[in-house]
Amino acid sequence: MNAPLSGIRVLDLSRVLAGPFCSMILADLGAEVIKVESPWGDDSRQFGPFVDGTSAYYRLFNRSKMGITLDFKNDDDKEVLRDLVRRADVVVENFRPGVLEKLGLGPEGLLEVNPRLVVTSISGFGQTGSLSKEPAYDLVAQAMSGLMSITGWPNGKPTRVGISLGDLIPGLYAAIGTVSALYHRESTGRGQHLDLAMYDSLISVMESVGMRALYDDVPPTRIGNDHGLSAPFSTYATKDGDVVIAITTNRLFERLANALDIPEMATDHRFAEPVARSENRVALRELIEEALSTKTRAETIALFEEHGVPTARVYHLDETLRSPFAEERGVVVEETDGFRTLASPLKLAGMEGPKPAPELGQHNDRIESWLSEDPR
């Protein structure tokens, strides 16, 4: 059975994270992805940890791709790229806006070479606007989007989220947008240029916090592990460690009250409704943690599970990746050479397991031979 994107050819001109993450998703879905690197390679090849002398970081985001090297300052190599564009369906790039244009390889020019092409551009601040030429990194995007201002503890400093959401969120949007543009091409016969910005993408996922910033008189601030609209919804101390409690409805709160043997808590005017619980979160925390002070973390989790209260302990990441449930779900998989990597959460018909990322220039000869024969 064919994979969902079988027959789609992608040229990945991007580096490090946002673009390679987008094209990795497309490769996972069965697209033929050709990673085009400079002769000195993607910067991420230098990022640790290293396994058998190769960056595990690079291998994660460039799995299941072919790899060639081209020097875009070389006219012959630029012509090779144009030949590839004529035979491609998608180009993914994350150069700073204007750089490819200066090289004669801008999105408009590529669409002239192949009007059916989908060009997906990911940048810090978009292809237009006063900041379009500014460089952007995940930390910059997290800072400017407001994400850091709502992350951390009330009396602490604004905090970066522990993973590079500034790259990953636009990478996800880019994959969705690319597939949508390919579908649109089926009815119109024409490709298009997608303009994805890290800044726009992060702001778009601010969900309830963003709505409160737009409509509440008091802007949202850092509240640690708490939720601005729900309580109890945080980490809570037991006798020997924290557990999370995630209550969003009156029904769940009643279960919690019964589990703690404080049934009157559910009818207390301070806690009877979600808004009241949120406004009285400090008093509510004191009641909960007092009731849990004689119980171990394991006892608490067993008690809550018995009563249907959403809960868990906080796992360390290495523990998570080696847990029995992670094994059940197959969240870590082996490539054909035994390299362990993070699996795609997508499991569509026809999808295959990941294959090793290419060595630098590994498929130069194959692509050169293919270009001389493939009339597509």
Coordinates of N, CA, C and O in Angstrom, one line a residue, residues 6-85:
S6 N 3.2 9.3 -1.1 CA 4.0 8.6 -2.1 C 3.8 9.3 -3.4 O 2.8 9.7 -3.9
G7 N 5.0 9.5 -4.1 CA 5.0 10.2 -5.4 C 5.2 11.7 -5.3 O 5.4 12.3 -6.4
I8 N 5.3 12.2 -4.1 CA 5.5 13.6 -4.0 C 7.0 13.8 -3.7 O 7.6 13.1 -2.9
R9 N 7.6 14.7 -4.5 CA 9.1 15.0 -4.4 C 9.3 16.3 -3.7 O 8.8 17.4 -4.2
V10 N 10.1 16.3 -2.7 CA 10.4 17.6 -1.9 C 11.8 17.9 -1.9 O 12.7 17.0 -1.7
L11 N 12.2 19.1 -2.2 CA 13.5 19.6 -2.1 C 13.6 20.4 -0.8 O 13.0 21.4 -0.6
D12 N 14.5 19.9 0.1 CA 14.6 20.5 1.4 C 15.9 21.4 1.4 O 17.0 20.8 1.5
L13 N 15.8 22.7 1.3 CA 16.9 23.6 1.3 C 17.2 24.2 2.7 O 18.0 25.0 2.8
S14 N 16.5 23.7 3.6 CA 16.5 24.3 5.0 C 17.6 23.7 5.8 O 18.2 22.7 5.6
R15 N 17.8 24.4 7.0 CA 18.9 24.0 7.9 C 18.3 24.0 9.3 O 17.4 24.7 9.7
V16 N 19.0 23.2 10.1 CA 18.8 23.1 11.6 C 17.5 22.5 12.0 O 17.4 21.3 12.2
L17 N 16.4 23.4 12.1 CA 15.3 22.8 12.8 C 13.9 23.0 12.2 O 13.3 22.1 11.8
A18 N 13.4 24.3 12.0 CA 12.0 24.5 11.6 C 11.8 23.9 10.2 O 10.8 23.1 10.1
G19 N 12.6 24.1 9.2 CA 12.5 23.6 7.9 C 12.7 22.1 7.9 O 11.9 21.3 7.3
P20 N 13.8 21.6 8.4 CA 14.0 20.1 8.5 C 12.9 19.4 9.2 O 12.6 18.3 8.8
F21 N 12.4 20.0 10.3 CA 11.3 19.3 11.0 C 10.0 19.2 10.1 O 9.4 18.1 10.0
C22 N 9.7 20.3 9.3 CA 8.6 20.2 8.3 C 8.9 19.1 7.3 O 8.0 18.3 7.1
S23 N 10.0 19.1 6.7 CA 10.3 18.1 5.7 C 10.5 16.7 6.2 O 10.2 15.7 5.5
M24 N 10.9 16.6 7.5 CA 10.9 15.3 8.2 C 9.5 14.7 8.3 O 9.3 13.5 8.0
I25 N 8.5 15.5 8.6 CA 7.1 15.1 8.7 C 6.7 14.6 7.3 O 6.0 13.5 7.1
L26 N 7.0 15.3 6.2 CA 6.6 14.9 4.9 C 7.3 13.6 4.5 O 6.7 12.8 3.8
A27 N 8.6 13.4 4.9 CA 9.3 12.2 4.6 C 8.6 11.0 5.4 O 8.4 9.9 4.8
D28 N 8.2 11.3 6.7 CA 7.6 10.2 7.4 C 6.3 9.8 6.7 O 5.9 8.6 6.8
L29 N 5.6 10.7 6.0 CA 4.4 10.5 5.4 C 4.6 9.9 4.0 O 3.6 9.6 3.2
G30 N 5.8 9.6 3.6 CA 6.1 8.9 2.4 C 6.6 9.7 1.2 O 6.9 9.2 0.1
A31 N 6.8 11.0 1.4 CA 7.3 11.9 0.3 C 8.8 11.5 0.1 O 9.5 11.1 1.0
E32 N 9.3 11.7 -1.1 CA 10.7 11.5 -1.4 C 11.3 12.9 -1.2 O 11.1 13.9 -1.9
V33 N 12.1 13.0 -0.1 CA 12.7 14.3 0.3 C 14.2 14.3 0.0 O 14.9 13.3 0.4
I34 N 14.6 15.3 -0.8 CA 16.1 15.4 -1.1 C 16.6 16.6 -0.3 O 16.2 17.7 -0.6
K35 N 17.4 16.3 0.6 CA 18.0 17.4 1.4 C 19.2 18.0 0.7 O 20.1 17.3 0.3
V36 N 19.1 19.3 0.4 CA 20.2 20.0 -0.3 C 21.0 20.8 0.7 O 20.5 21.8 1.3
E37 N 22.2 20.4 0.8 CA 23.1 21.1 1.8 C 24.2 21.9 1.1 O 24.6 21.5 -0.1
S38 N 24.8 22.8 1.7 CA 26.0 23.5 1.2 C 27.2 22.4 1.3 O 27.0 21.4 2.0
P39 N 28.3 22.7 0.6 CA 29.4 21.7 0.7 C 29.9 21.5 2.1 O 30.5 20.4 2.4
W40 N 29.7 22.4 3.0 CA 30.2 22.3 4.4 C 29.1 21.7 5.3 O 29.3 21.5 6.5
G41 N 27.9 21.6 4.8 CA 26.9 20.8 5.6 C 26.0 21.7 6.5 O 26.3 22.8 6.8
D42 N 24.9 21.1 6.9 CA 24.0 21.7 7.8 C 24.7 21.9 9.1 O 25.4 21.1 9.6
D43 N 24.4 23.1 9.8 CA 25.1 23.4 11.0 C 24.7 22.4 12.1 O 25.5 22.1 13.0
S44 N 23.5 21.8 12.0 CA 23.1 20.8 13.0 C 23.9 19.6 13.0 O 23.9 18.8 14.0
R45 N 24.8 19.3 12.0 CA 25.7 18.2 12.0 C 26.7 18.3 13.2 O 27.3 17.3 13.5
Q46 N 26.8 19.5 13.7 CA 27.8 19.8 14.7 C 27.2 19.7 16.1 O 27.9 19.9 17.1
F47 N 25.9 19.4 16.2 CA 25.2 19.4 17.5 C 25.2 18.0 18.1 O 24.9 17.0 17.4
G48 N 25.5 17.9 19.4 CA 25.5 16.7 20.1 C 24.1 16.3 20.5 O 23.2 17.1 20.4
P49 N 23.9 15.1 21.1 CA 25.0 14.1 21.3 C 25.4 13.4 20.0 O 24.6 13.4 19.0
F50 N 26.5 12.8 20.0 CA 27.0 12.1 18.8 C 27.0 10.6 19.0 O 27.3 10.1 20.1
V51 N 26.5 9.9 18.0 CA 26.4 8.4 18.0 C 27.2 7.9 16.8 O 26.9 8.3 15.7
D52 N 28.3 7.2 17.1 CA 29.2 6.7 16.1 C 29.7 7.8 15.2 O 29.8 7.7 14.0
G53 N 30.0 8.9 15.9 CA 30.6 10.1 15.2 C 29.6 11.0 14.4 O 30.0 11.9 13.8
T54 N 28.3 10.7 14.5 CA 27.3 11.4 13.8 C 26.3 12.1 14.8 O 25.9 11.5 15.8
S55 N 25.9 13.3 14.5 CA 25.0 14.0 15.3 C 23.6 13.3 15.4 O 23.0 13.1 14.4
A56 N 23.2 13.0 16.6 CA 21.9 12.4 16.8 C 20.8 13.4 16.5 O 19.7 13.1 16.0
Y57 N 21.1 14.7 16.8 CA 20.2 15.8 16.5 C 19.9 15.8 15.0 O 18.8 15.9 14.5
Y58 N 21.0 15.8 14.2 CA 20.9 15.9 12.8 C 20.1 14.6 12.3 O 19.2 14.8 11.4
R59 N 20.4 13.5 12.8 CA 19.8 12.3 12.4 C 18.3 12.3 12.6 O 17.5 11.8 11.8
L60 N 17.8 12.9 13.7 CA 16.4 12.9 14.0 C 15.7 13.7 13.0 O 14.7 13.2 12.4
F61 N 16.1 14.9 12.7 CA 15.3 15.8 11.8 C 15.6 15.6 10.3 O 14.9 16.2 9.5
N62 N 16.5 14.7 10.0 CA 16.8 14.4 8.5 C 16.7 13.0 8.2 O 17.2 12.6 7.1
R63 N 15.9 12.2 9.0 CA 15.7 10.8 8.7 C 15.0 10.6 7.4 O 14.2 11.5 6.9
S64 N 15.2 9.5 6.8 CA 14.4 9.1 5.6 C 14.5 10.1 4.4 O 13.7 10.1 3.5
K65 N 15.6 10.9 4.4 CA 15.8 11.8 3.3 C 17.1 11.3 2.4 O 17.9 10.6 3.0
M66 N 17.1 11.7 1.2 CA 18.3 11.6 0.4 C 19.1 12.9 0.6 O 18.6 13.9 1.1
G67 N 20.4 12.9 0.3 CA 21.2 14.0 0.6 C 22.2 14.4 -0.5 O 22.9 13.5 -1.0
I68 N 22.2 15.7 -1.0 CA 23.2 16.1 -1.9 C 23.7 17.5 -1.5 O 23.2 18.1 -0.6
T69 N 24.9 17.8 -2.1 CA 25.5 19.1 -1.8 C 25.5 20.0 -3.0 O 25.8 19.5 -4.1
L70 N 25.1 21.3 -2.8 CA 25.2 22.3 -3.9 C 25.7 23.6 -3.3 O 25.3 23.9 -2.2
D71 N 26.5 24.3 -4.1 CA 26.9 25.6 -3.7 C 26.2 26.6 -4.5 O 26.3 26.8 -5.7
F72 N 25.2 27.3 -3.8 CA 24.4 28.3 -4.6 C 25.1 29.5 -5.1 O 24.5 30.3 -5.8
K73 N 26.4 29.6 -4.8 CA 27.1 30.7 -5.4 C 27.8 30.3 -6.7 O 28.5 31.0 -7.4
N74 N 27.6 29.0 -7.0 CA 28.2 28.4 -8.2 C 27.1 28.3 -9.3 O 26.0 27.7 -9.0
D75 N 27.3 28.9 -10.5 CA 26.2 28.9 -11.5 C 25.8 27.5 -11.9 O 24.6 27.2 -12.2
D76 N 26.8 26.6 -12.0 CA 26.4 25.2 -12.5 C 25.5 24.6 -11.4 O 24.6 23.9 -11.8
D77 N 25.8 24.8 -10.1 CA 25.1 24.2 -9.1 C 23.7 24.8 -9.0 O 22.7 24.1 -8.7
K78 N 23.6 26.1 -9.3 CA 22.2 26.7 -9.3 C 21.4 26.1 -10.4 O 20.2 26.0 -10.3
E79 N 22.0 25.8 -11.5 CA 21.3 25.2 -12.6 C 20.8 23.8 -12.3 O 19.7 23.3 -12.7
V80 N 21.7 23.1 -11.5 CA 21.2 21.7 -11.0 C 20.0 21.9 -10.2 O 19.1 21.1 -10.3
L81 N 20.0 22.9 -9.3 CA 18.8 23.1 -8.5 C 17.6 23.4 -9.3 O 16.5 22.8 -9.0
R82 N 17.7 24.2 -10.3 CA 16.6 24.5 -11.2 C 16.1 23.2 -11.9 O 14.9 23.0 -12.1
D83 N 17.0 22.4 -12.3 CA 16.6 21.1 -12.9 C 15.8 20.2 -11.9 O 14.8 19.6 -12.3
L84 N 16.3 20.3 -10.6 CA 15.5 19.6 -9.6 C 14.1 20.2 -9.4 O 13.1 19.5 -9.2
V85 N 14.1 21.5 -9.4 CA 12.8 22.2 -9.2 C 11.8 21.8 -10.3 O 10.6 21.6 -10.0

